[in-house]
Coordinates of C-alpha atoms in Angstrom, one line a residue:
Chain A
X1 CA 0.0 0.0 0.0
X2 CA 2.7 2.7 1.2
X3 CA 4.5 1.2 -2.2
X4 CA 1.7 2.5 -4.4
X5 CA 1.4 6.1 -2.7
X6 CA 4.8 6.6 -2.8
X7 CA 4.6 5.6 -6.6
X8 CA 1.6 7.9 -7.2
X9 CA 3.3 11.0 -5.3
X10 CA 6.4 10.3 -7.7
X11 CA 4.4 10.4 -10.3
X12 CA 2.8 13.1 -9.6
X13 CA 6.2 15.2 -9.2
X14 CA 7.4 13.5 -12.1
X15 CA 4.1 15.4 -14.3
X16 CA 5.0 18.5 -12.3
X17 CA 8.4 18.5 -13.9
X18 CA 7.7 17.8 -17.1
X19 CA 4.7 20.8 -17.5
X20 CA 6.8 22.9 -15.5
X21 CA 3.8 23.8 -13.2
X22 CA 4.7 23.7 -9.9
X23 CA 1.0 24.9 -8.5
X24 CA -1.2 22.7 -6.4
X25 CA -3.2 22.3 -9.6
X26 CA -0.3 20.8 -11.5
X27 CA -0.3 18.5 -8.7
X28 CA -3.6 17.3 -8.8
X29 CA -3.2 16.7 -12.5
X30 CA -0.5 14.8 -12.0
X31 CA -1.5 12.7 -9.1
X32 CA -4.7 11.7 -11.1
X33 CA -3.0 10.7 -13.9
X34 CA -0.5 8.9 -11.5
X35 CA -3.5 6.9 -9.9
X36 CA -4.3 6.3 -13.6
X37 CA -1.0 4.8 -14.3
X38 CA -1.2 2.7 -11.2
X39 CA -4.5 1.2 -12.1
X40 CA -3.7 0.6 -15.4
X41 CA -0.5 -1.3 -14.4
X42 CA -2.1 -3.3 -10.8
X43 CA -1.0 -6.5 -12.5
X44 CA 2.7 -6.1 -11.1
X45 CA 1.6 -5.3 -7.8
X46 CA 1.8 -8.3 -5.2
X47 CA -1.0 -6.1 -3.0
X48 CA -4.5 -5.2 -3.8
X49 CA -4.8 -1.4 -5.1
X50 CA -4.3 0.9 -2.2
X51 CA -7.7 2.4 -2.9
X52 CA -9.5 0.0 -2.1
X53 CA -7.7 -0.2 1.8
X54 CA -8.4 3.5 1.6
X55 CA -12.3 3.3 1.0
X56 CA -12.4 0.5 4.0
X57 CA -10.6 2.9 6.6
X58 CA -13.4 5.5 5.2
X59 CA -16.2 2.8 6.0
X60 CA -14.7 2.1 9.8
X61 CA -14.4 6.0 10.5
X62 CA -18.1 6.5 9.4
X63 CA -19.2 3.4 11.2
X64 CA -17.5 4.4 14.1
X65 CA -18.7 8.2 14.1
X66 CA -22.3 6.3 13.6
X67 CA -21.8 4.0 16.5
X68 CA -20.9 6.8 18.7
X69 CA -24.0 8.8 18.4
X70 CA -25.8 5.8 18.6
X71 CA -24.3 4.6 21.6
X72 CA -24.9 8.4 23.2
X73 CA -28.3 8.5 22.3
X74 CA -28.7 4.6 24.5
X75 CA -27.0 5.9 27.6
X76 CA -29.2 9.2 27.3
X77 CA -32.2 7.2 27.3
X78 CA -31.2 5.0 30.0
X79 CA -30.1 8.5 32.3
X80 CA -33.5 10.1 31.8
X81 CA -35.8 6.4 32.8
X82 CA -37.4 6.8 36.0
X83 CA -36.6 3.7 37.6
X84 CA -33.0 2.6 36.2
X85 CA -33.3 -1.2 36.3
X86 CA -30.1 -2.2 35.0
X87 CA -29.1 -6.1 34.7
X88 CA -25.3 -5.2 33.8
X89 CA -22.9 -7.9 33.3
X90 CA -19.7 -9.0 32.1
X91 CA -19.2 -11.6 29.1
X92 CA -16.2 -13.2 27.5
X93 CA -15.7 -12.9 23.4
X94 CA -13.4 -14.7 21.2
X95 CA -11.9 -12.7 18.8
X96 CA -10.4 -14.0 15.1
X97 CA -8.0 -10.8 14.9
X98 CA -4.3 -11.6 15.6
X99 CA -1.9 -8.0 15.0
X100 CA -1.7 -5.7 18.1
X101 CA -3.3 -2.8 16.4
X102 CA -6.3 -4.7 15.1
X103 CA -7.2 -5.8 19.3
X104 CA -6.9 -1.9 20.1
X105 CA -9.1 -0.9 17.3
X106 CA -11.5 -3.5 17.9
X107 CA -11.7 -2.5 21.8
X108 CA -11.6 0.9 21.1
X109 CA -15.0 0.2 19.0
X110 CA -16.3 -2.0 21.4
X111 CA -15.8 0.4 24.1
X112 CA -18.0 3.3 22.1
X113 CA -20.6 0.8 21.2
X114 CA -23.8 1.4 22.2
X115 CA -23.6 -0.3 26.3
X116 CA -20.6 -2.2 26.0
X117 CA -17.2 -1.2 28.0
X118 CA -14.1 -3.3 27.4
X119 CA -12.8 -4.4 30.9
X120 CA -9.9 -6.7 30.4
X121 CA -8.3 -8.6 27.5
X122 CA -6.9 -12.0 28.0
X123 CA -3.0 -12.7 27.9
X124 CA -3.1 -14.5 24.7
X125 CA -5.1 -11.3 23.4
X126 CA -7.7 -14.2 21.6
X127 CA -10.6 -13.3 24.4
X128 CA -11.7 -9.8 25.3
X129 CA -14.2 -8.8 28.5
X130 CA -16.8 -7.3 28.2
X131 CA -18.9 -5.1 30.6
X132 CA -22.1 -4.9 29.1
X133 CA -24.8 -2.4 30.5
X134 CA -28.4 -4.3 29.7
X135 CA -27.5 -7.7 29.8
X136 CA -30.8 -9.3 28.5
X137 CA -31.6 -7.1 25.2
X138 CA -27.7 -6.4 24.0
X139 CA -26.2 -9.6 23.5
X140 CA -27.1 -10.4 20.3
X141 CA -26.7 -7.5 19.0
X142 CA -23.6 -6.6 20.2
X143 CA -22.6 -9.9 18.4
X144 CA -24.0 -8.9 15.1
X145 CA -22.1 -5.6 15.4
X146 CA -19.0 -7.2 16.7
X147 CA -19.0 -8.9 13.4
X148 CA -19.6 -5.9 11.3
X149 CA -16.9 -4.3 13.0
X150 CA -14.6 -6.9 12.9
X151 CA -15.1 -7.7 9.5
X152 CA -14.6 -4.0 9.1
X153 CA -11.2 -4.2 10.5
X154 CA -10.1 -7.6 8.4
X155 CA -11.2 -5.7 5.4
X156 CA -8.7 -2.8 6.0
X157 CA -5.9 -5.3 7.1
X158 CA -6.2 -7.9 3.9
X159 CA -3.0 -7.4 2.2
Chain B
X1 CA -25.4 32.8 7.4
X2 CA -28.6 31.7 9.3
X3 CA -27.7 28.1 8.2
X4 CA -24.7 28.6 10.0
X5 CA -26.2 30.0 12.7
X6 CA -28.4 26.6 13.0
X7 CA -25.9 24.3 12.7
X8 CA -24.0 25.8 15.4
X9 CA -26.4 26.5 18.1
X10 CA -27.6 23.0 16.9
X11 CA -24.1 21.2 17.4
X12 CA -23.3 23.4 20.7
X13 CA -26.9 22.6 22.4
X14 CA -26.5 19.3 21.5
X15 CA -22.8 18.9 23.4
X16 CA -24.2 20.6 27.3
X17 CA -27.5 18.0 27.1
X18 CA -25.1 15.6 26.7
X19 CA -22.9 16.9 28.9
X20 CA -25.8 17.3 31.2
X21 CA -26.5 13.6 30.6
X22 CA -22.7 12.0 31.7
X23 CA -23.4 14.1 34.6
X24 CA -26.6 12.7 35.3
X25 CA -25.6 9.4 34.5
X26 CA -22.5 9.7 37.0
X27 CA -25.0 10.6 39.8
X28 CA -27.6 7.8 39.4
X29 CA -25.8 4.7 38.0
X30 CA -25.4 2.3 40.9
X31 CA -21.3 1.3 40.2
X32 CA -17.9 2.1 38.9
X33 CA -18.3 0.2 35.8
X34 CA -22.0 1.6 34.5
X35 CA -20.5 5.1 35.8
X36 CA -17.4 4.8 32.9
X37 CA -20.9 4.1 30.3
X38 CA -21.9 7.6 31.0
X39 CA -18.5 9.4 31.4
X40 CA -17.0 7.3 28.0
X41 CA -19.1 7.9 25.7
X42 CA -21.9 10.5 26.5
X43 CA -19.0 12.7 27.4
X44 CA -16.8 12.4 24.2
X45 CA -19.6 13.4 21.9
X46 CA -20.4 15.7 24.3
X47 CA -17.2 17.7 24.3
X48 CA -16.8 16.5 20.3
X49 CA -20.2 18.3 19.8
X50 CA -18.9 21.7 21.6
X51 CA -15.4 21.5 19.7
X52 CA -17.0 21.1 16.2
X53 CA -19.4 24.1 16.8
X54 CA -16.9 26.2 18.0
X55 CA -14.6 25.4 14.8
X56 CA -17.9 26.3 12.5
X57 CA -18.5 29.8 14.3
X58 CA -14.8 30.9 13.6
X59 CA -14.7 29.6 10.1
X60 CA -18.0 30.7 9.2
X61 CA -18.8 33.4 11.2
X62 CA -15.2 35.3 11.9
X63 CA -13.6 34.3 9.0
X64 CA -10.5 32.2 11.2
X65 CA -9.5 28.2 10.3
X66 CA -8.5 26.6 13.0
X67 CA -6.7 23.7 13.0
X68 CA -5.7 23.2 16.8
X69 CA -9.4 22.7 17.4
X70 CA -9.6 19.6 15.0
X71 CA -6.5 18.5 16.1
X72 CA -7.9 18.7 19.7
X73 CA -11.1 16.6 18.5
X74 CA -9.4 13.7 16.7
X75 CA -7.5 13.4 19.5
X76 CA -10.1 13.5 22.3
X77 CA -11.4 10.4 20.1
X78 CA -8.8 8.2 19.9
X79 CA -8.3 8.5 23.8
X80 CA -11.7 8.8 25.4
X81 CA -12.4 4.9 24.6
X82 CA -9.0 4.0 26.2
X83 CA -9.3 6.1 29.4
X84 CA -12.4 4.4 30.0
X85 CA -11.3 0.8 29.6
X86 CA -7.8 1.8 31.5
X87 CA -10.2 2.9 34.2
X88 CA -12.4 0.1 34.1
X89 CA -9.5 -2.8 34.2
X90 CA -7.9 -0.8 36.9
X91 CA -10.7 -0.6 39.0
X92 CA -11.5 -4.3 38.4
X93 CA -7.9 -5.8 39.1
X94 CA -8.1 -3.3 42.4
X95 CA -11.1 -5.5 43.0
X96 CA -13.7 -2.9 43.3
X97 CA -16.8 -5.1 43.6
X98 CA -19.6 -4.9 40.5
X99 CA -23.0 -3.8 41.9
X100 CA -25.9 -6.6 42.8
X101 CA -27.9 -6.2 40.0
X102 CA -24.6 -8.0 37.5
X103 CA -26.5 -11.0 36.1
X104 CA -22.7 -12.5 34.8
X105 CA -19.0 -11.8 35.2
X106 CA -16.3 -14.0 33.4
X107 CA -13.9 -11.8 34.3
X108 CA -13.7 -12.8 37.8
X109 CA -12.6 -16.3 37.0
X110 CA -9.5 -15.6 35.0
X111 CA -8.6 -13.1 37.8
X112 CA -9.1 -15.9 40.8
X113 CA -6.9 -18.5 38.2
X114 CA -4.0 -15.5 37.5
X115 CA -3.7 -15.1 41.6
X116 CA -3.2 -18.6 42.2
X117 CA -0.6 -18.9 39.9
X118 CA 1.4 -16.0 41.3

């Protein structure tokens, strides 16, 4: 991926040169007809094209902005019931992610999910706790978005 | 420039009642770990909220971009989730108790095992 920018950005500089335009315009030019270049010649790469990985971090940052609201809008609704009646509770997850930045992204998710908090992560990093705040109505759904997020995450790490 | 206007009394109104709301929620939930619920997340889009308003009024109404407040948002989001689970594992490994409603804890099982072994 950081191959193909770099490419791109020498291409770019490379158009920049040759029109003797050195304005952010000329740059622009020549970075789209860089990223042209680079599709057009993907075959050689041993990695996907690095748009793709880009779109996917653009998916997780909107899902995450989503989930935040969402999960703002839950604990505002549970502050303002009369009687609180809470049946909070901590559950163990198995997750498939293996690199040390995928755990932290996937608890740093977790943790601004709507009602779940991530309380301790095993020693093998393969099981995560979770503190959940309604026990009874959130645990199937937190495992249906557990696995949009973490399917999220795989699809920015694919190589 | 009454657009503006709406979004940002929108955005800023819309950070205090959620402000209003960790502070609520700090007063009424029963236990440390339903406490970091409120204070996690209600807070962060809270403040988030406030921040992003603020940016709008000086880019739209004074004229003035200001980076140090977007700089000061992204990074309020990257460390708002781990404050709360650095508080919560603290506070857990401390062995401050969970409240009497908690249906479930696996947690407390791997903590007996990990003394033992030590």
């Amino acid at each position: 991926m950081a191959l193909q920018i770099l490419l791109n950005f020498v291409l770019a500089f490379a158009w920049m040169f040759i029109t003797a335009s050195f304005t952010p315009s000329g740059f622009a030019i020549g970075f789209i007809l860089g990223l042209l270049l680079v599709i057009l010649m993907r075959r050689f790469f041993s990695h996907r094209l690095y748009l793709s990985r880009v779109w996917a971090i653009i998916s997780l940052t909107v899902l995450f902005l989503k989930e935040l609201v969402l999960s703002s809008f839950q604990v505002f609704r549970i502050v303002i019931r009369p009687n609180l009646n809470l049946s909070p509770a901590i559950f163990e997850l198995e997750t498939e992610l293996t690199n040390d930045w995928e755990v932290t992204l996937l608890s740093a998710l977790i943790t601004l999910t709507p009602g779940t908090l991530v309380v301790g992560i095993s020693e093998d990093q393969t099981r995560l706790y979770i503190h959940a705040l309604e026990f009874d109505n959130v645990e199937e759904s937190v495992d249906s978005i557990r696995n949009t997020f973490e399917k999220a995450i795989r699809e920015v790490s694919r190589p | 420039m009454t657009i503006a206007n709406i979004l940002i009394v929108f955005l800023i109104s819309t950070g205090v009642i959620f402000s209003l709301v960790t502070a609520l929620g700090l007063v009424r939930f029963p236990d440390v770990y339903t406490r970091i619920h409120a204070a996690s997340k209600s807070a962060t889009l809270g403040v988030m909220s406030i921040l992003l308003g603020v940016f709008l009024h000086f880019l739209m109404i004074e004229g003035i971009f200001s980076p140090q407040l977007i700089i000061a948002l992204i990074f309020l989001f990257i460390t708002s989730p781990v404050a709360g689970h650095m508080i919560g594992r603290a506070s857990y490994m401390t062995g401050i108790p969970v409240a009497d409603e908690t249906v479930q804890d696996d947690l407390s099982r791997v903590v007996e095992e990990k003394k033992k072994q030590n």
